[in-house]
Amino acid sequence: MATLFGIFGTIEVRRDGVPVDAGHAVQRRVLAALLVDAERVVSADTLVDRVWGDAGATNGRTKLYGYVSRLRQVLAGEAAALTRERGGGYRLAVEPASVDVHRFRELSGLARKAGTDERAEALWREALDLWRGSAFDGADTPWFNAQRDLLDGERLAAQLELVDVRLRLAQHGRLVTELLARAAERPLDERVVGQLMLALYRCGRQAEALDGYERARRLLADELGVDPGAELRRLHGRILAADPELAVVRPVVRADAAKQAHESGAAVPPANAAGRQLVPRLLPPDLSLFVGREAELDEAHRLFDGDTSGPVTLLVTGPAGVGKTAFAVRTAHGLAARFPDGQLHADLRGFGDEPAEPFAVLGTFLRALGTSGGSVPGELADRVHLYRTLLARRRVLVVLDNAADAEQVRDLMPSGGHCATLVTSRTTLAEMSGRRIALGVLGSVTGLALLCEMLGPERTGAEPEAARSIVETCGGLPLAVWVAGARLAARPHWPLNRVARALADEQRKLDELAVGHIAVRASLGLTYRGMAEATQRALGMLALLPGPDFAPWAPAALLDVDLSEAEAVLDDLVEVHLVQTGAVGATGIRYQLHDLVRLFAREHAERSLSYRDRAGALDRLLGASLHLTDFAAGTLSVDFEGIPQKDLATWRLPEADTGALLADPLAWFDDERQFLVGVTEQALDRGETAPAAGLATALTAFFQVGSHFDDWERLQSRALKATLSSGDEHSASKLHRCLGELTTILDRYPEALHHFEQALLLAEGQEPTYRASATAGLAYVYRLLGEYDSAVLHFEAAVELAGSAGNVNCLVYATNGLGVIDLERGHVEAAVARFTECLRASRLAGYLPGEAQALRCLGQSHRARGAYRDAADAYRQAAVISENLGDRLTATHATCWLGDVLVRLGEHHEGRRLLAKSLWTYREFGNLWGEAATLYALAEAQLAAGRAAPARRRAEAAVRIWRHIGSSTWLAVGLDTLAQAHGLAGEREAALRARAEAAALRTV
């Protein structure tokens, strides 16, 4: 008896083709939310959010329990089991092939790997036949809507892949009608246009193919102000020249879509959420010191040279210290040319105290592939789906170094048939499939060659027996040989025999404990015992640092010394290769501890350093991090809160060191972001809630400027939970305020209101500075929602509070907010007076974001007066300030309206170009309000040109977004523009409806 589950269309269950009653609509939504993550645990809170959205905030959990209970009854006997797991989550155990979405993805993967185009065609058709309609038909929550968009993208990708296959199978004659319809639906999709042009050309309809290109070219210029991409232009040139090679159908053995696009000239579109295809180059530098492994390198190259179907996986395994990372880096650099679309690399730190989470690694990979800001999904499954979609048509090498087990790498494996993955691990990775290379210890000849490379042939040639003894007593383990060689290289006056004798004393241990970590400990111990006591203590302190690398200021804090003393200690450790120099950042050299050295040093620290010493060192590290971050944020002066955290810092560097480090605050933060996040999390783990919350708060300005929304939300949400648990209302108030700012930026207004209201509640009785910033933030959200009376009330309260506290930044922010309300109410002169005062105060205080905001708003005022030249000047000044701060999103707020006024000034090409650029940026960052504003401006531009249809499309899209986020004031503005577009098209009834709705919104 076969039971099938479907979400492609209405949510349904069928047994032997007969529908099974799965309950009413909400119960089916619960089922669908579990089916998407079949065999995975889904938390109750996640299910409530998926099924009800914001409406589930009050009693969603109670409702959920009832639906889960009834679903268990429905699924009894259906080869599926719904169980509650530890931690309160739920898992739906079901065969993935029985769920249409998982079957679709399985078939898609098989189609991409198919050995022949005929097989690929059959698989693509079977996959697409699973679709009965729009995914989750009838389900309307933010999560279902986002999933629907994601799945629609996968469906379209499959349809276009099938077209590529059918074109190679000479089915162009049967494709023309389908492609004409799709091109009409997606006139700006260059890949669709290219497929249609190729099909028409192969049908002998060269003129129609060229006409199709010309239509697309004009439309791209009119709508976006851009020219067709290089691939489409190349195809046009070949058709224009009647290239005979283009008419030849060339089937291939493998369904390699990227290769086919190159051979046929078909257009390949951008493959990421940002609309740009970036080429990541994340490999570490190749190693200058590398000997041996010729046979293994040859084997790896043969594997990747082979004509295999599907993605290639190479598993490199062996004991700790055997050289897996070095081998992987050397191999990857040798293969880089075969993967022109990029190389991704991640150290998974599988055997350290802080293994890398797949969720975080996927975030790094997605950004490297071009996805930024709010476009990075917030759930693991969605990140996996987007990652694999982006790599589906690319040739990318993925290197996953130091994996703990198969579970850690499963979600990081690409499914694209042109990709390859190289995984290293100390375990055998028995659960994984792929070609394996097991690295053993070095033979005596290769070990001697390594030692000779480090010390020089004269020195090893002078004591050949001692050199041979060193290699043998190190057991041929590369890291052990390297440590012994580094020790000798740092002391050129030492004879080799001295180290050889010392190693011989450890022979019994090496023999007993065999290989790996224990042998390395013995070798490291030799170096350790030869160091001064102060240097030994320093190495133990370095083991306390979080993260994979660090700058000298961190050990300065641990050791309670200044920067030059810390650098001298690091130099001593670099000499004996216990510390390695890493990348050179914008603020200087960064240093690294090999994970085995870190473990060794930590063992000694626990024995030789008291708990009080270790705790004191970490307190100083936290204090230094807090002081530097707060000082850097204050230097930038980008946050309207204007509340310093320096009083929480218990230790700080000397003033001169601080000034040198923070000469470029943004560059310093770019280097230190992950380290500072690690320090904050380490402090939370230790229960240092108040200073940890202070550091998380101080990082807000940098998170905002750099659009690091993932780090922002994850870190501050964790800190908020800790402060509330400990009863620290003062810190919780600050974090609520910061999270209110984040959720405002992400257009999540109900959450923003909650955070600001909680910040005010917890700040009751505190100094006015805290209450001013939360009140101003709350007012801003009310303004976005069109609730002007509440907004004015709170902005005026914020002005009074900020004035009494002397908080200029917040005073400017709140005053500017009142000006925006004046402007949106039509009181232009009153608005100009407020904005002019904000500009004066911002410049006097050096508050650059306030200056940029005031200039943008003055630009809006000039625009409202029709003074478009003055508006353009103001927008340009605002954009320059924001760009110099590194804040691309805020710069786009100015660039968008600059494009609008340039169109009004008759500079249509440049105006539309800036609007198209703004639209891509807003979509890259997931900023819905900005996207709507740009679409509105594009609609106005089309109206000015007399083009009714594109104006209506743009206005409808803007209205849809403003309606979704609840921005009533701008929804009315968008409806006015939509009414004009309907009127221009002669659609009188539609125009009247739009005007009536706009009027109704303005009377509420």
mmCIF file with all atom_site columns, N, CA and C in Angstrom, residues 472-473 475 503-519 521-522:
data_model
loop_
_atom_site.group_PDB
_atom_site.id
_atom_site.type_symbol
_atom_site.label_atom_id
_atom_site.label_alt_id
_atom_site.label_comp_id
_atom_site.label_asym_id
_atom_site.label_entity_id
_atom_site.label_seq_id
_atom_site.pdbx_PDB_ins_code
_atom_site.Cartn_x
_atom_site.Cartn_y
_atom_site.Cartn_z
_atom_site.occupancy
_atom_site.B_iso_or_equiv
_atom_site.pdbx_formal_charge
_atom_site.auth_seq_id
_atom_site.auth_comp_id
_atom_site.auth_asym_id
_atom_site.auth_atom_id
_atom_site.pdbx_PDB_model_num
ATOM 1  N N  . GLU A 1 472 ? 63.229 9.235  12.514 1.00 0.00 ? 472 GLU A N  1
ATOM 2  C CA . GLU A 1 472 ? 62.741 7.923  12.971 1.00 0.00 ? 472 GLU A CA 1
ATOM 3  C C  . GLU A 1 472 ? 62.042 8.031  14.327 1.00 0.00 ? 472 GLU A C  1
ATOM 4  N N  . THR A 1 473 ? 62.621 8.779  15.271 1.00 0.00 ? 473 THR A N  1
ATOM 5  C CA . THR A 1 473 ? 62.007 8.862  16.594 1.00 0.00 ? 473 THR A CA 1
ATOM 6  C C  . THR A 1 473 ? 60.749 9.726  16.592 1.00 0.00 ? 473 THR A C  1
ATOM 7  N N  . GLY A 1 475 ? 58.621 9.170  14.432 1.00 0.00 ? 475 GLY A N  1
ATOM 8  C CA . GLY A 1 475 ? 57.658 8.260  13.826 1.00 0.00 ? 475 GLY A CA 1
ATOM 9  C C  . GLY A 1 475 ? 57.244 8.660  12.423 1.00 0.00 ? 475 GLY A C  1
ATOM 10 N N  . LEU A 1 503 ? 64.897 13.360 21.765 1.00 0.00 ? 503 LEU A N  1
ATOM 11 C CA . LEU A 1 503 ? 63.802 12.560 21.206 1.00 0.00 ? 503 LEU A CA 1
ATOM 12 C C  . LEU A 1 503 ? 63.954 11.094 21.582 1.00 0.00 ? 503 LEU A C  1
ATOM 13 N N  . ALA A 1 504 ? 65.167 10.644 21.644 1.00 0.00 ? 504 ALA A N  1
ATOM 14 C CA . ALA A 1 504 ? 65.393 9.241  22.013 1.00 0.00 ? 504 ALA A CA 1
ATOM 15 C C  . ALA A 1 504 ? 64.896 8.962  23.415 1.00 0.00 ? 504 ALA A C  1
ATOM 16 N N  . ASP A 1 505 ? 64.963 9.932  24.296 1.00 0.00 ? 505 ASP A N  1
ATOM 17 C CA . ASP A 1 505 ? 64.456 9.753  25.654 1.00 0.00 ? 505 ASP A CA 1
ATOM 18 C C  . ASP A 1 505 ? 62.943 9.505  25.661 1.00 0.00 ? 505 ASP A C  1
ATOM 19 N N  . GLU A 1 506 ? 62.268 9.975  24.641 1.00 0.00 ? 506 GLU A N  1
ATOM 20 C CA . GLU A 1 506 ? 60.815 9.806  24.550 1.00 0.00 ? 506 GLU A CA 1
ATOM 21 C C  . GLU A 1 506 ? 60.433 8.560  23.740 1.00 0.00 ? 506 GLU A C  1
ATOM 22 N N  . GLN A 1 507 ? 61.429 7.772  23.346 1.00 0.00 ? 507 GLN A N  1
ATOM 23 C CA . GLN A 1 507 ? 61.146 6.651  22.434 1.00 0.00 ? 507 GLN A CA 1
ATOM 24 C C  . GLN A 1 507 ? 60.114 5.693  23.007 1.00 0.00 ? 507 GLN A C  1
ATOM 25 N N  . ARG A 1 508 ? 60.223 5.435  24.321 1.00 0.00 ? 508 ARG A N  1
ATOM 26 C CA . ARG A 1 508 ? 59.282 4.484  24.901 1.00 0.00 ? 508 ARG A CA 1
ATOM 27 C C  . ARG A 1 508 ? 57.845 4.983  24.765 1.00 0.00 ? 508 ARG A C  1
ATOM 28 N N  . LYS A 1 509 ? 57.643 6.251  25.047 1.00 0.00 ? 509 LYS A N  1
ATOM 29 C CA . LYS A 1 509 ? 56.289 6.795  24.926 1.00 0.00 ? 509 LYS A CA 1
ATOM 30 C C  . LYS A 1 509 ? 55.807 6.734  23.482 1.00 0.00 ? 509 LYS A C  1
ATOM 31 N N  . LEU A 1 510 ? 56.664 7.117  22.549 1.00 0.00 ? 510 LEU A N  1
ATOM 32 C CA . LEU A 1 510 ? 56.253 7.109  21.145 1.00 0.00 ? 510 LEU A CA 1
ATOM 33 C C  . LEU A 1 510 ? 55.869 5.699  20.706 1.00 0.00 ? 510 LEU A C  1
ATOM 34 N N  . ASP A 1 511 ? 56.655 4.724  21.132 1.00 0.00 ? 511 ASP A N  1
ATOM 35 C CA . ASP A 1 511 ? 56.356 3.347  20.751 1.00 0.00 ? 511 ASP A CA 1
ATOM 36 C C  . ASP A 1 511 ? 55.043 2.881  21.379 1.00 0.00 ? 511 ASP A C  1
ATOM 37 N N  . GLU A 1 512 ? 54.842 3.217  22.659 1.00 0.00 ? 512 GLU A N  1
ATOM 38 C CA . GLU A 1 512 ? 53.647 2.747  23.355 1.00 0.00 ? 512 GLU A CA 1
ATOM 39 C C  . GLU A 1 512 ? 52.375 3.411  22.838 1.00 0.00 ? 512 GLU A C  1
ATOM 40 N N  . LEU A 1 513 ? 52.479 4.713  22.625 1.00 0.00 ? 513 LEU A N  1
ATOM 41 C CA . LEU A 1 513 ? 51.271 5.476  22.269 1.00 0.00 ? 513 LEU A CA 1
ATOM 42 C C  . LEU A 1 513 ? 51.087 5.594  20.761 1.00 0.00 ? 513 LEU A C  1
ATOM 43 N N  . ALA A 1 514 ? 51.924 4.994  20.014 1.00 0.00 ? 514 ALA A N  1
ATOM 44 C CA . ALA A 1 514 ? 51.773 4.822  18.557 1.00 0.00 ? 514 ALA A CA 1
ATOM 45 C C  . ALA A 1 514 ? 51.843 6.144  17.819 1.00 0.00 ? 514 ALA A C  1
ATOM 46 N N  . VAL A 1 515 ? 50.718 6.627  17.341 1.00 0.00 ? 515 VAL A N  1
ATOM 47 C CA . VAL A 1 515 ? 50.759 7.761  16.408 1.00 0.00 ? 515 VAL A CA 1
ATOM 48 C C  . VAL A 1 515 ? 49.817 8.852  16.877 1.00 0.00 ? 515 VAL A C  1
ATOM 49 N N  . GLY A 1 516 ? 49.796 9.913  16.105 1.00 0.00 ? 516 GLY A N  1
ATOM 50 C CA . GLY A 1 516 ? 48.775 10.929 16.281 1.00 0.00 ? 516 GLY A CA 1
ATOM 51 C C  . GLY A 1 516 ? 49.098 11.912 17.385 1.00 0.00 ? 516 GLY A C  1
ATOM 52 N N  . HIS A 1 517 ? 48.030 12.279 18.086 1.00 0.00 ? 517 HIS A N  1
ATOM 53 C CA . HIS A 1 517 ? 48.093 13.375 19.055 1.00 0.00 ? 517 HIS A CA 1
ATOM 54 C C  . HIS A 1 517 ? 49.149 13.134 20.135 1.00 0.00 ? 517 HIS A C  1
ATOM 55 N N  . ILE A 1 518 ? 49.292 11.908 20.597 1.00 0.00 ? 518 ILE A N  1
ATOM 56 C CA . ILE A 1 518 ? 50.227 11.623 21.684 1.00 0.00 ? 518 ILE A CA 1
ATOM 57 C C  . ILE A 1 518 ? 51.665 11.836 21.217 1.00 0.00 ? 518 ILE A C  1
ATOM 58 N N  . ALA A 1 519 ? 51.971 11.403 20.032 1.00 0.00 ? 519 ALA A N  1
ATOM 59 C CA . ALA A 1 519 ? 53.321 11.606 19.516 1.00 0.00 ? 519 ALA A CA 1
ATOM 60 C C  . ALA A 1 519 ? 53.609 13.084 19.339 1.00 0.00 ? 519 ALA A C  1
ATOM 61 N N  . ARG A 1 521 ? 52.314 15.451 21.100 1.00 0.00 ? 521 ARG A N  1
ATOM 62 C CA . ARG A 1 521 ? 52.487 16.017 22.434 1.00 0.00 ? 521 ARG A CA 1
ATOM 63 C C  . ARG A 1 521 ? 53.933 15.830 22.904 1.00 0.00 ? 521 ARG A C  1
ATOM 64 N N  . ALA A 1 522 ? 54.474 14.666 22.657 1.00 0.00 ? 522 ALA A N  1
ATOM 65 C CA . ALA A 1 522 ? 55.855 14.415 23.072 1.00 0.00 ? 522 ALA A CA 1
ATOM 66 C C  . ALA A 1 522 ? 56.816 15.357 22.361 1.00 0.00 ? 522 ALA A C  1
#
